[in-house]
Amino acid sequence: MLRKRRDDMNEKQLQLFIELASQRSFSQTAYQLNVSQSTVTKQLQSLEHELGSPLIQRQTVSLTEEGVMVYEKAQSLLTDWQQLRSVCQSRGNKYTETLRVGASTTPGTYFLPSLCKECHYHYPNWRLHLHIEDSSTVLSLLTEKEIDVAIVGVPTEQSNIVSKKFQSDRLAIIAPPGENQHEIDGFSDLPSHAFVKRPQASGTYQAVETGLKQWGGSLAELETAAIVPNTESLLSLVEAGIGYGFLSEYALNAALKRDCVFKGILPYERQFYLAYRKENQEKETIKAFRKLAETRT
């Protein structure tokens, strides 16, 4: 014998009811929730059937007496449920939590792997989605809500983004294998060489420009041998003898292993920043990731 399925009240029904009570419009509610108007009507009818009472006056789209009571309770229930779900997920229950992390190329190569290892150890049920781009692109992804947290080489002044210092770094000058060991300590030693450069949107480019400015020069005054998207490409071209290059001090060991020659350090210490949207600063995953990152500073 078949039994008729019971329409159990669920979270989406309550969210829809709260939205409808706030908008006082079936069409506007459908638009806000990206569903059809008929879906709004059916979900409301299902909720009313489950509770055994009309909740919305159809002509005026206003709350009935029972609707007012349900509206107040529904808000409280949803808040409690969302907090409970967040706490349980942060404690590592069987459900996964997705964290989308963006990083510019230097922290993405030298900081993020060990940070991901820490995340996996402390929160084995997290699912990490990683995006490695230049700083400008990563910050755009954060603003557009394509990622949840970012590690970049430039700060942001956007009022809706929190940006905290994460790590410091210096920029090294390297030369192709076989070059002399004489260290460069001023801009006058640089214009006689061609350079493998990073794109202007990268944090490394901006940091190099700041360092050269303290020496009284700029990247525009240096011959461009090539422009490359990341540190690995820069290392390969310098190793091949295409030109000199500027890179993170964290990448210096990798350069020396390729027999590139260390030529000096620019007179500027740059910062890497941990950034996230203000609206998410109390989210459990963001707080946990931030805490793990802060242990590295």
Short mmCIF file of C-alpha atoms in Angstrom, two decimals:
data_model
loop_
_atom_site.label_atom_id
_atom_site.label_comp_id
_atom_site.label_asym_id
_atom_site.label_seq_id
_atom_site.Cartn_x
_atom_site.Cartn_y
_atom_site.Cartn_z
CA MET A 1 0.00 0.00 0.00
CA LEU A 2 1.41 3.37 -1.02
CA ARG A 3 1.47 6.16 1.50
CA LYS A 4 1.18 9.76 0.53
CA ARG A 5 4.46 11.60 1.14
CA ARG A 6 4.26 14.13 3.94
CA ASP A 7 5.50 17.66 3.11
CA ASP A 8 7.95 18.21 5.94
CA MET A 9 8.91 21.74 6.83
CA ASN A 10 12.51 22.53 5.86
CA GLU A 11 15.09 25.28 5.97
CA LYS A 12 14.42 26.53 2.44
CA GLN A 13 10.70 26.90 3.17
CA LEU A 14 11.45 29.02 6.22
CA GLN A 15 13.93 31.15 4.28
CA LEU A 16 11.35 31.67 1.54
CA PHE A 17 8.65 32.56 4.07
CA ILE A 18 10.91 35.11 5.80
CA GLU A 19 11.80 36.67 2.45
CA LEU A 20 8.13 36.85 1.43
CA ALA A 21 7.16 38.43 4.74
CA SER A 22 9.90 41.03 4.25
CA GLN A 23 9.25 41.77 0.56
CA ARG A 24 5.42 41.56 0.75
CA SER A 25 5.52 40.60 -2.92
CA PHE A 26 5.44 37.17 -4.56
CA SER A 27 7.22 38.39 -7.69
CA GLN A 28 9.95 40.25 -5.80
CA THR A 29 10.52 37.25 -3.54
CA ALA A 30 10.87 35.01 -6.59
CA TYR A 31 13.37 37.47 -8.09
CA GLN A 32 15.46 37.71 -4.91
CA LEU A 33 15.61 33.92 -4.47
CA ASN A 34 16.08 33.23 -8.19
CA VAL A 35 13.07 30.92 -8.39
CA SER A 36 9.75 31.05 -10.25
CA GLN A 37 6.72 32.77 -8.75
CA SER A 38 4.85 29.46 -8.86
CA THR A 39 7.61 27.92 -6.72
CA VAL A 40 7.09 30.63 -4.10
CA THR A 41 3.35 29.91 -4.07
CA LYS A 42 3.81 26.14 -3.83
CA GLN A 43 6.38 26.38 -1.03
CA LEU A 44 4.14 28.73 0.95
CA GLN A 45 1.17 26.41 0.51
CA SER A 46 3.28 23.44 1.61
CA LEU A 47 4.40 25.29 4.74
CA GLU A 48 0.84 26.37 5.57
CA HIS A 49 -0.37 22.79 5.06
CA GLU A 50 2.35 21.47 7.36
CA LEU A 51 1.50 23.99 10.10
CA GLY A 52 -2.25 23.75 9.55
CA SER A 53 -2.86 27.48 9.32
CA PRO A 54 -2.78 30.30 6.71
CA LEU A 55 0.29 32.49 7.19
CA ILE A 56 -0.11 35.14 4.47
CA GLN A 57 -3.16 37.18 3.47
CA ARG A 58 -3.10 36.72 -0.32
CA GLN A 59 -4.72 40.02 -1.34
CA THR A 60 -2.52 42.27 0.79
CA VAL A 61 0.47 39.89 1.06
CA SER A 62 0.56 40.62 4.78
CA LEU A 63 1.08 38.28 7.72
CA THR A 64 -1.85 36.68 9.49
CA GLU A 65 -1.79 36.48 13.27
CA GLU A 66 -0.31 33.00 13.01
CA GLY A 67 2.09 34.27 10.34
CA VAL A 68 3.51 36.88 12.72
CA MET A 69 4.23 34.18 15.29
CA VAL A 70 5.81 31.86 12.71
CA TYR A 71 7.89 34.73 11.28
CA GLU A 72 9.44 35.50 14.68
CA LYS A 73 10.09 31.83 15.45
CA ALA A 74 11.45 31.12 11.96
CA GLN A 75 14.07 33.85 12.24
CA SER A 76 15.23 32.49 15.58
CA LEU A 77 15.23 28.89 14.33
CA LEU A 78 17.28 29.68 11.24
CA THR A 79 19.85 31.68 13.21
CA ASP A 80 20.25 28.90 15.77
CA TRP A 81 20.47 26.25 13.06
CA GLN A 82 23.10 28.11 11.03
CA GLN A 83 25.22 28.70 14.13
CA LEU A 84 24.92 25.05 15.14
CA ARG A 85 25.87 23.85 11.66
CA SER A 86 28.88 26.17 11.55
CA VAL A 87 30.14 25.01 14.96
CA CYS A 88 29.70 21.32 14.09
CA GLN A 89 31.50 21.71 10.77
CA SER A 90 34.40 23.56 12.41
CA ARG A 91 34.81 20.68 14.88
CA GLY A 92 35.29 18.22 12.05
CA ASN A 93 32.09 16.24 11.78
CA LYS A 94 31.40 14.04 8.78
CA TYR A 95 30.22 16.91 6.58
CA THR A 96 32.74 18.85 4.54
CA GLU A 97 33.29 22.60 4.56
CA THR A 98 34.64 24.27 1.42
CA LEU A 99 37.17 27.08 1.77
CA ARG A 100 38.20 28.92 -1.40
CA VAL A 101 41.70 30.36 -1.04
CA GLY A 102 43.38 32.69 -3.50
CA ALA A 103 47.06 33.60 -3.44
CA SER A 104 49.48 35.56 -5.56
CA THR A 105 52.31 33.53 -7.05
CA THR A 106 55.00 34.00 -4.38
CA PRO A 107 52.88 33.14 -1.29
CA GLY A 108 51.03 30.59 -3.42
CA THR A 109 54.33 28.80 -4.04
CA TYR A 110 56.20 29.27 -0.76
CA PHE A 111 53.57 29.76 1.99
CA LEU A 112 50.34 28.14 0.86
CA PRO A 113 51.52 24.49 0.62
CA SER A 114 52.58 24.32 4.28
CA LEU A 115 49.48 26.27 5.32
CA CYS A 116 47.30 23.77 3.44
CA LYS A 117 49.13 20.98 5.24
CA GLU A 118 48.23 22.58 8.59
CA CYS A 119 44.60 22.94 7.48
CA HIS A 120 44.46 19.29 6.48
CA TYR A 121 45.94 18.22 9.81
CA HIS A 122 43.64 20.30 12.02
CA TYR A 123 40.53 20.21 9.81
CA PRO A 124 40.67 17.00 7.73
CA ASN A 125 37.13 17.47 6.43
CA TRP A 126 37.81 20.83 4.84
CA ARG A 127 37.80 20.89 1.06
CA LEU A 128 40.24 23.53 -0.19
CA HIS A 129 39.79 25.18 -3.59
CA LEU A 130 42.98 27.07 -4.56
CA HIS A 131 43.45 29.89 -7.06
CA ILE A 132 46.98 31.14 -7.90
CA GLU A 133 47.04 34.42 -9.85
CA ASP A 134 48.70 37.84 -9.64
CA SER A 135 47.74 40.02 -6.66
CA SER A 136 45.38 42.23 -8.65
CA THR A 137 43.42 39.27 -10.01
CA VAL A 138 43.23 37.57 -6.60
CA LEU A 139 41.84 40.72 -4.97
CA SER A 140 39.26 40.99 -7.75
CA LEU A 141 38.20 37.39 -7.09
CA LEU A 142 37.82 38.24 -3.40
CA THR A 143 35.73 41.33 -4.12
CA GLU A 144 33.53 39.39 -6.54
CA LYS A 145 33.01 36.64 -3.91
CA GLU A 146 34.72 34.02 -6.08
CA ILE A 147 37.07 33.19 -3.18
CA ASP A 148 36.75 33.45 0.61
CA VAL A 149 40.25 34.47 1.67
CA ALA A 150 43.34 35.82 -0.10
CA ILE A 151 47.09 36.02 0.48
CA VAL A 152 48.56 38.80 -1.66
CA GLY A 153 51.56 41.08 -1.96
CA VAL A 154 49.64 44.36 -1.91
CA PRO A 155 47.16 45.81 0.61
CA THR A 156 43.68 46.91 -0.39
CA GLU A 157 41.86 50.07 0.65
CA GLN A 158 38.37 48.74 -0.07
CA SER A 159 36.12 49.38 2.92
CA ASN A 160 34.46 45.96 2.71
CA ILE A 161 37.78 44.05 2.82
CA VAL A 162 39.85 43.34 5.94
CA SER A 163 43.58 43.21 5.17
CA LYS A 164 46.12 42.06 7.79
CA LYS A 165 49.90 41.76 7.55
CA PHE A 166 50.89 38.12 7.10
CA GLN A 167 54.61 37.78 6.25
CA SER A 168 57.48 40.06 5.28
CA ASP A 169 59.82 39.50 2.35
CA ARG A 170 62.79 41.06 0.60
CA LEU A 171 63.58 41.09 -3.12
CA ALA A 172 66.79 39.50 -4.36
CA ILE A 173 68.65 40.27 -7.58
CA ILE A 174 69.89 37.24 -9.50
CA ALA A 175 72.04 36.82 -12.60
CA PRO A 176 72.55 33.93 -15.06
CA PRO A 177 75.07 31.17 -14.24
CA GLY A 178 78.66 32.21 -14.87
CA GLU A 179 78.20 35.91 -14.06
CA ASN A 180 80.68 37.55 -11.68
CA GLN A 181 80.05 37.48 -7.92
CA HIS A 182 80.20 41.27 -7.47
CA GLU A 183 77.17 42.37 -5.44
CA ILE A 184 75.01 45.23 -6.66
CA ASP A 185 74.35 47.93 -4.07
CA GLY A 186 72.95 50.78 -6.15
CA PHE A 187 70.86 51.54 -9.22
CA SER A 188 73.84 52.64 -11.32
CA ASP A 189 74.96 49.00 -11.60
CA LEU A 190 71.67 47.86 -13.18
CA PRO A 191 71.02 49.64 -16.53
CA SER A 192 73.82 47.75 -18.29
CA HIS A 193 71.80 44.52 -17.99
CA ALA A 194 68.54 43.28 -19.52
CA PHE A 195 65.92 42.00 -17.06
CA VAL A 196 63.29 39.29 -16.99
CA LYS A 197 60.33 41.11 -15.43
CA ARG A 198 56.96 40.30 -13.90
CA PRO A 199 53.67 41.89 -15.12
CA GLN A 200 52.70 45.28 -13.69
CA ALA A 201 49.64 43.76 -11.98
CA SER A 202 51.82 41.50 -9.83
CA GLY A 203 52.76 42.38 -6.26
CA THR A 204 56.40 41.54 -7.06
CA TYR A 205 56.51 44.15 -9.82
CA GLN A 206 55.16 46.81 -7.49
CA ALA A 207 57.56 45.82 -4.70
CA VAL A 208 60.55 45.92 -7.08
CA GLU A 209 59.45 49.35 -8.29
CA THR A 210 59.33 50.61 -4.69
CA GLY A 211 62.78 49.17 -3.95
CA LEU A 212 64.33 50.67 -7.08
CA LYS A 213 62.77 54.03 -6.25
CA GLN A 214 64.74 54.04 -2.98
CA TRP A 215 67.85 53.65 -5.12
CA GLY A 216 66.72 56.54 -7.33
CA GLY A 217 65.59 54.46 -10.32
CA SER A 218 62.67 52.56 -11.82
CA LEU A 219 61.89 49.43 -13.82
CA ALA A 220 61.07 51.56 -16.85
CA GLU A 221 64.75 52.53 -17.04
CA LEU A 222 65.85 48.88 -17.26
CA GLU A 223 65.85 46.96 -20.54
CA THR A 224 63.16 44.29 -20.72
CA ALA A 225 64.36 40.88 -21.90
CA ALA A 226 61.02 39.18 -21.22
CA ILE A 227 57.86 39.45 -19.12
CA VAL A 228 56.81 36.25 -17.34
CA PRO A 229 53.74 35.29 -15.26
CA ASN A 230 55.45 33.62 -12.30
CA THR A 231 58.68 32.95 -10.40
CA GLU A 232 59.27 29.54 -12.00
CA SER A 233 59.26 31.06 -15.49
CA LEU A 234 61.58 33.83 -14.34
CA LEU A 235 64.03 31.31 -12.90
CA SER A 236 64.03 29.28 -16.10
CA LEU A 237 64.81 32.30 -18.28
CA VAL A 238 67.52 33.64 -15.97
CA GLU A 239 69.07 30.16 -15.83
CA ALA A 240 69.02 30.10 -19.65
CA GLY A 241 70.97 33.38 -19.75
CA ILE A 242 68.15 35.59 -21.05
CA GLY A 243 68.72 38.27 -18.42
CA TYR A 244 68.87 39.30 -14.78
CA GLY A 245 65.84 39.07 -12.53
CA PHE A 246 64.23 40.16 -9.27
CA LEU A 247 62.55 37.57 -7.08
CA SER A 248 61.41 36.83 -3.55
CA GLU A 249 64.13 36.01 -1.04
CA TYR A 250 62.08 32.87 -0.33
CA ALA A 251 62.88 31.72 -3.89
CA LEU A 252 66.60 32.43 -3.63
CA ASN A 253 67.57 28.87 -2.67
CA ALA A 254 65.78 27.56 -5.76
CA ALA A 255 67.74 30.05 -7.88
CA LEU A 256 71.08 29.05 -6.37
CA LYS A 257 70.34 25.36 -6.98
CA ARG A 258 70.09 26.25 -10.67
CA ASP A 259 73.52 27.92 -10.45
CA CYS A 260 72.06 31.41 -10.82
CA VAL A 261 74.24 34.05 -9.17
CA PHE A 262 73.07 36.09 -6.19
CA LYS A 263 73.79 39.77 -6.89
CA GLY A 264 72.20 41.60 -3.97
CA ILE A 265 69.06 42.67 -2.11
CA LEU A 266 66.85 45.66 -2.87
CA PRO A 267 66.56 48.20 0.00
CA TYR A 268 62.89 47.50 0.67
CA GLU A 269 60.99 44.99 2.80
CA ARG A 270 57.57 44.20 1.43
CA GLN A 271 54.59 42.69 3.23
CA PHE A 272 52.23 39.93 2.29
CA TYR A 273 48.64 40.35 3.45
CA LEU A 274 45.85 38.04 4.52
CA ALA A 275 42.57 39.48 3.23
CA TYR A 276 38.90 38.54 3.57
CA ARG A 277 35.52 40.23 3.31
CA LYS A 278 34.20 41.96 6.44
CA GLU A 279 30.90 40.13 6.16
CA ASN A 280 32.77 36.82 6.66
CA GLN A 281 35.15 37.77 9.46
CA GLU A 282 33.12 35.85 12.07
CA LYS A 283 32.66 32.79 9.88
CA GLU A 284 34.21 29.77 11.59
CA THR A 285 36.33 28.67 8.63
CA ILE A 286 37.76 32.17 8.14
CA LYS A 287 38.58 32.50 11.85
CA ALA A 288 40.24 29.09 11.88
CA PHE A 289 42.27 29.76 8.71
CA ARG A 290 43.32 33.17 10.04
CA LYS A 291 44.47 31.60 13.32
CA LEU A 292 46.57 29.01 11.48
CA ALA A 293 48.09 31.72 9.28
CA GLU A 294 48.91 33.94 12.26
CA THR A 295 50.99 31.16 13.84
CA ARG A 296 53.40 31.58 10.89
CA THR A 297 54.07 35.28 11.51
#
